[in-house]
Coordinates of C-alpha atoms and ligand atoms in Angstrom, one line a residue:
X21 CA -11.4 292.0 -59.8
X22 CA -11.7 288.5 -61.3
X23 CA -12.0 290.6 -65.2
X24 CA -9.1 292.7 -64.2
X25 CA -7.0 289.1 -63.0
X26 CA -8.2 288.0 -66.2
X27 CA -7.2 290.5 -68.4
X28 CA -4.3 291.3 -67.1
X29 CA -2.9 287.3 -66.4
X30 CA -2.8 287.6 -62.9
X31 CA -3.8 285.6 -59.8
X32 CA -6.2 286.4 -57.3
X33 CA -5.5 286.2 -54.0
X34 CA -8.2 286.5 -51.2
X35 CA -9.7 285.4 -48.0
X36 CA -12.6 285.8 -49.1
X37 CA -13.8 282.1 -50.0
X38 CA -16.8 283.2 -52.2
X39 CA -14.5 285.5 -54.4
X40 CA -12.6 282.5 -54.6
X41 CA -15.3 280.5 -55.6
X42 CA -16.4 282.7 -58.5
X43 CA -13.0 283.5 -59.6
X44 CA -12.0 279.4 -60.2
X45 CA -16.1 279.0 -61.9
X46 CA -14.3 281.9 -64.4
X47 CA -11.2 279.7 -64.9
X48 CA -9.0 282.5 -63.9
X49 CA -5.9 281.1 -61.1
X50 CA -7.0 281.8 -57.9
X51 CA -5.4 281.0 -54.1
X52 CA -8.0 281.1 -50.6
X53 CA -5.1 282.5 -48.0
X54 CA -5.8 280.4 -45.7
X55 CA -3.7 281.5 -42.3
X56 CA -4.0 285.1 -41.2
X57 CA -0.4 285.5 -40.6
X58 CA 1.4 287.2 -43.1
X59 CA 4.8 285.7 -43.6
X60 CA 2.7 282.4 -43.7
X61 CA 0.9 283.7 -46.4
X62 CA 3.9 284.1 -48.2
X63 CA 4.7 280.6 -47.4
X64 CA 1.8 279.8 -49.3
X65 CA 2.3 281.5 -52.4
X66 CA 5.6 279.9 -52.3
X67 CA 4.6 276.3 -52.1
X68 CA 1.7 276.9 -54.5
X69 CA 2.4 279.2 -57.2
X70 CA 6.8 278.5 -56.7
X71 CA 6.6 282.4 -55.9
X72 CA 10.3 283.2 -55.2
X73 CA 10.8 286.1 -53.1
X74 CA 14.2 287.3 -53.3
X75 CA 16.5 287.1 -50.5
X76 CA 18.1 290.5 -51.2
X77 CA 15.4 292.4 -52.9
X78 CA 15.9 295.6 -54.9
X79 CA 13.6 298.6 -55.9
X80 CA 12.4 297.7 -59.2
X81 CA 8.2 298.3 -59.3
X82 CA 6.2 300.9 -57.8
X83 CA 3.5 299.1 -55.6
X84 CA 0.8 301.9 -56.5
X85 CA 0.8 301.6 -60.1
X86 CA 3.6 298.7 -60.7
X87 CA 5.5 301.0 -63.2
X88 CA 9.3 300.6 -63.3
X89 CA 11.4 302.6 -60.8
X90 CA 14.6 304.1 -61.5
X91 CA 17.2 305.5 -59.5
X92 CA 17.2 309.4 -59.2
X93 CA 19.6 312.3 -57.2
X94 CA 18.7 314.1 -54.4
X95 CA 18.5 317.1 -56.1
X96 CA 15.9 315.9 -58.4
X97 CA 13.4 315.2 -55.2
X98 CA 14.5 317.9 -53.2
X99 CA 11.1 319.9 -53.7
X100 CA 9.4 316.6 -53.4
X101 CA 10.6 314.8 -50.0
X102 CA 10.9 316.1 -46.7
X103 CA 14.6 317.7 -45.8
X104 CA 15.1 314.8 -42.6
X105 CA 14.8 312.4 -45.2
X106 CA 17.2 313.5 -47.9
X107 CA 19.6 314.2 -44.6
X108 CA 18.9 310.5 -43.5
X109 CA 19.2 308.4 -47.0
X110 CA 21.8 308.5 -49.5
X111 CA 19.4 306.4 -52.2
X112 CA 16.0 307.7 -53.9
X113 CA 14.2 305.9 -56.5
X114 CA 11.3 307.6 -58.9
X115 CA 8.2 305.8 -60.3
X116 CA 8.6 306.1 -63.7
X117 CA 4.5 306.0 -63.7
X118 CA 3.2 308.0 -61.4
X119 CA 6.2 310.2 -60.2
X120 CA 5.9 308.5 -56.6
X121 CA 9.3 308.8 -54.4
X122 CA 11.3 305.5 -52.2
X123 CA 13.6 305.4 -50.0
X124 CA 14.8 302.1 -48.4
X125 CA 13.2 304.1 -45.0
X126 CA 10.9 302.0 -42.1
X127 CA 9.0 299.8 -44.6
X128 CA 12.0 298.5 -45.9
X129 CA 13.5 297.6 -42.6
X130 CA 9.9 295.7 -42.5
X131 CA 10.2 293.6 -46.1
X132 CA 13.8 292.7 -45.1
X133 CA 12.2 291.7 -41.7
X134 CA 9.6 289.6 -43.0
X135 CA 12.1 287.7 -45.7
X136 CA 14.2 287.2 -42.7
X137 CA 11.5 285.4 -40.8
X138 CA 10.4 283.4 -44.4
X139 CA 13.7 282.1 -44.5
X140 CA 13.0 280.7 -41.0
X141 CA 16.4 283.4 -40.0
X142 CA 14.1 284.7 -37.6
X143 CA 11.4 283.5 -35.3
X144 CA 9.0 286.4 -32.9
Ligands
ZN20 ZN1 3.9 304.4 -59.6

């Protein structure tokens, strides 16, 4: 991981304090997460990296391989997607990496959940 985040110019993030450890001995950016509370961990990111998570966020990078999505039509996914869920959702995105298919569907809801409570909108 710390030759990948090295490689690649990225920052490790971990709660695992020896990783850490090794990582900053390497002089690659690290951050030890320290609450276990995930919107907090956000937080963090925020006030030390000046991560800015969007308030409206859009589809733009598949979370499997981080290649760009674009937009496709239902007819495209048809074969590919369950037929309750091309009933349910008028937009479908395509990884342009690995072929992968999103929806705004129940994770989503969840991201816009958890920006809600970031921007303090929302307290459970
Ligand atoms: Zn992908």
């Amino acid at each position: 991981m710390i030759g990948i985040a090295r490689d690649e110019g990225r920052i490790l993030i971990s709660r695992d304090r020896e990783l850490i450890s090794r990582t900053k001995a390497e002089n690659v950016p690290a951050l030890y997460v320290t609450s276990l509370d995930f919107t907090e961990q956000l937080r963090q990111m925020e006030g030390e990296f000046g991560v800015v998570f969007q308030d409206s966020p859009e589809l733009s990078r598949c979370p499997v391989c981080n290649a760009e999505l674009r937009l496709t039509c239902k007819k495209d996914i048809k074969a590919k997607v369950l037929e309750s869920v091309i009933e349910q959702y008028d937009r479908f995105w395509v990884c342009s990496g690995c072929e992968k298919i999103y929806w705004h569907g129940g994770h989503w809801k969840n991201v816009c959940e958890t920006l809600e409570r970031l921007r303090g909108a929302k307290n459970d």
